[in-house]
mmCIF file of C-alpha atoms in Angstrom:
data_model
loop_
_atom_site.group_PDB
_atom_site.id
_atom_site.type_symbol
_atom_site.label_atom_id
_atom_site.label_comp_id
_atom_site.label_asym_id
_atom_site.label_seq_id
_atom_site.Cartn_x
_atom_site.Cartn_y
_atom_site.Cartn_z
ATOM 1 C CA UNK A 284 -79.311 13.361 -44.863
ATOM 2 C CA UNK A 285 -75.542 14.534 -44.775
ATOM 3 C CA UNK A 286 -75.410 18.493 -43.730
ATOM 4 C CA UNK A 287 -72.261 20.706 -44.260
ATOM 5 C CA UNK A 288 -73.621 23.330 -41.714
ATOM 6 C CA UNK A 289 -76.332 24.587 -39.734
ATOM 7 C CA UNK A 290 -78.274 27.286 -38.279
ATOM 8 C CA UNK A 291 -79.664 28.067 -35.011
ATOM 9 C CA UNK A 292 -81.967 30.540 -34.116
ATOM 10 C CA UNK A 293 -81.879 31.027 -30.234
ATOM 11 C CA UNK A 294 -82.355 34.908 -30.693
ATOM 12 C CA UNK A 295 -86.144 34.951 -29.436
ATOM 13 C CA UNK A 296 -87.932 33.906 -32.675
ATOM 14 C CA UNK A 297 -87.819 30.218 -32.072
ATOM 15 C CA UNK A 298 -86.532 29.736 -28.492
ATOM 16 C CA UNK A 299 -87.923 32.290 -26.053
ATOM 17 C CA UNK A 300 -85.448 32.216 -22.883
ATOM 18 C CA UNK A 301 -87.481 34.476 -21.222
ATOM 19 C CA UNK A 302 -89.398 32.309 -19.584
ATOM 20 C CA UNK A 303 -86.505 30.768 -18.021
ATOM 21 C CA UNK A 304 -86.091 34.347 -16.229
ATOM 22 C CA UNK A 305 -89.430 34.854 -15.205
ATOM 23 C CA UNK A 306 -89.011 31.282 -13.105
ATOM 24 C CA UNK A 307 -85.800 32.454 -11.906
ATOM 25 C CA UNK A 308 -87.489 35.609 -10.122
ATOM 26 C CA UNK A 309 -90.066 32.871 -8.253
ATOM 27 C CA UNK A 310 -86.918 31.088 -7.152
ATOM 28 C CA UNK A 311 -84.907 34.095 -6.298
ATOM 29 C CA UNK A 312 -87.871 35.558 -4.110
ATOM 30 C CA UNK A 313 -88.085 31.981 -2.813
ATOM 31 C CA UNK A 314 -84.952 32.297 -1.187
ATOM 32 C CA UNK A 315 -86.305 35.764 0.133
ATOM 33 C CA UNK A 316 -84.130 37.846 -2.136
ATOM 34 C CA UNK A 317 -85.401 41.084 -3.285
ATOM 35 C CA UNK A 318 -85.933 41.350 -7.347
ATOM 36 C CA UNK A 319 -85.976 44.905 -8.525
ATOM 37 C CA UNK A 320 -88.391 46.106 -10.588
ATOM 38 C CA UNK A 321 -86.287 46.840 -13.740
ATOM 39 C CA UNK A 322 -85.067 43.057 -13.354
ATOM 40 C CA UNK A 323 -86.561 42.225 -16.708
ATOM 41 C CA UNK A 324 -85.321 45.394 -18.624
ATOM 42 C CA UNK A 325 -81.766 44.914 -17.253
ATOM 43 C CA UNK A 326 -81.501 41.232 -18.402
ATOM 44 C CA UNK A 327 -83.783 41.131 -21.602
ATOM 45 C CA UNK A 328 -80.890 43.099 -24.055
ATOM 46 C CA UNK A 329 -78.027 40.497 -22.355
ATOM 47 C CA UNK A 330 -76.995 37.087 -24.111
ATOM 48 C CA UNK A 331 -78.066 34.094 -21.586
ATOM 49 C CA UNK A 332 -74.431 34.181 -20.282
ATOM 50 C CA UNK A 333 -74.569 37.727 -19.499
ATOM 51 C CA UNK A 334 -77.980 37.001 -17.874
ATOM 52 C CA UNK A 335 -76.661 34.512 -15.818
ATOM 53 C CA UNK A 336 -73.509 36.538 -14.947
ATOM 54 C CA UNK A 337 -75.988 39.261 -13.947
ATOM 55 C CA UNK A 338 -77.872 37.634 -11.912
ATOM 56 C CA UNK A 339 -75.442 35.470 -10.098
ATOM 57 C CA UNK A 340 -73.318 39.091 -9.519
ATOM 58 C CA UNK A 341 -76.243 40.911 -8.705
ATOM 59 C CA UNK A 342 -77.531 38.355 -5.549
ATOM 60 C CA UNK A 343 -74.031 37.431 -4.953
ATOM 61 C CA UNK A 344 -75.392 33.824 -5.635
ATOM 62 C CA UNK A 345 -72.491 30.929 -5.995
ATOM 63 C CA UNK A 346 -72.430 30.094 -9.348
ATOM 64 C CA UNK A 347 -72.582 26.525 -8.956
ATOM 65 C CA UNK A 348 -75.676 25.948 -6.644
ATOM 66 C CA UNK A 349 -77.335 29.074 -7.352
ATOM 67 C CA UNK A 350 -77.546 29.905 -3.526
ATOM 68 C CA UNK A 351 -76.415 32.651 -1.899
ATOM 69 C CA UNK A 352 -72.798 32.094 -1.471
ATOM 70 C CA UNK A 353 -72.719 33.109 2.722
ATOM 71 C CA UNK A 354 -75.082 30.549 3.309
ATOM 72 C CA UNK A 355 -72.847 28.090 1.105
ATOM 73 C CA UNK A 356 -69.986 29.075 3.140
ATOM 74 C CA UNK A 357 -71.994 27.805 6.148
ATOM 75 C CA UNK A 358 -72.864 24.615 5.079
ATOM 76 C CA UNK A 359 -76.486 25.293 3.874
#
């Protein structure tokens, strides 16, 4: 088969990223940061860029090993 195009559906319908969120609160809490309660609303209208942007601002996390960047800074 030779296509000329596709198209992706990564809105929700086929590909729920959600759950990817919901297992990023059980690591964030696992690293004994706090995840407020509107964590889901604030994220859930956000592309999965601006999710991760969010997040990583909102934790001040390092956006390459996803830990907190002081204890990056310390060798941890």
């Amino acid at each position: 088969m030779n296509f000329e195009a596709a198209i992706f559906d990564l809105d929700g319908t086929q590909l729920n990223s959600m759950d990817i969120w919901e297992h990023m609160d059980i690591f964030l809490k696992k690293q004994n940061l706090t995840v407020p309660g509107n964590n889901v609303a604030e994220i859930c209208a956000r592309s999965f860029e601006e999710e991760a942007q969010y997040t990583i601002d909102l934790f001040g996390l390092s956006s390459c090993t996803g830990l907190p960047a002081a204890a990056e800074s310390h060798g941890h």
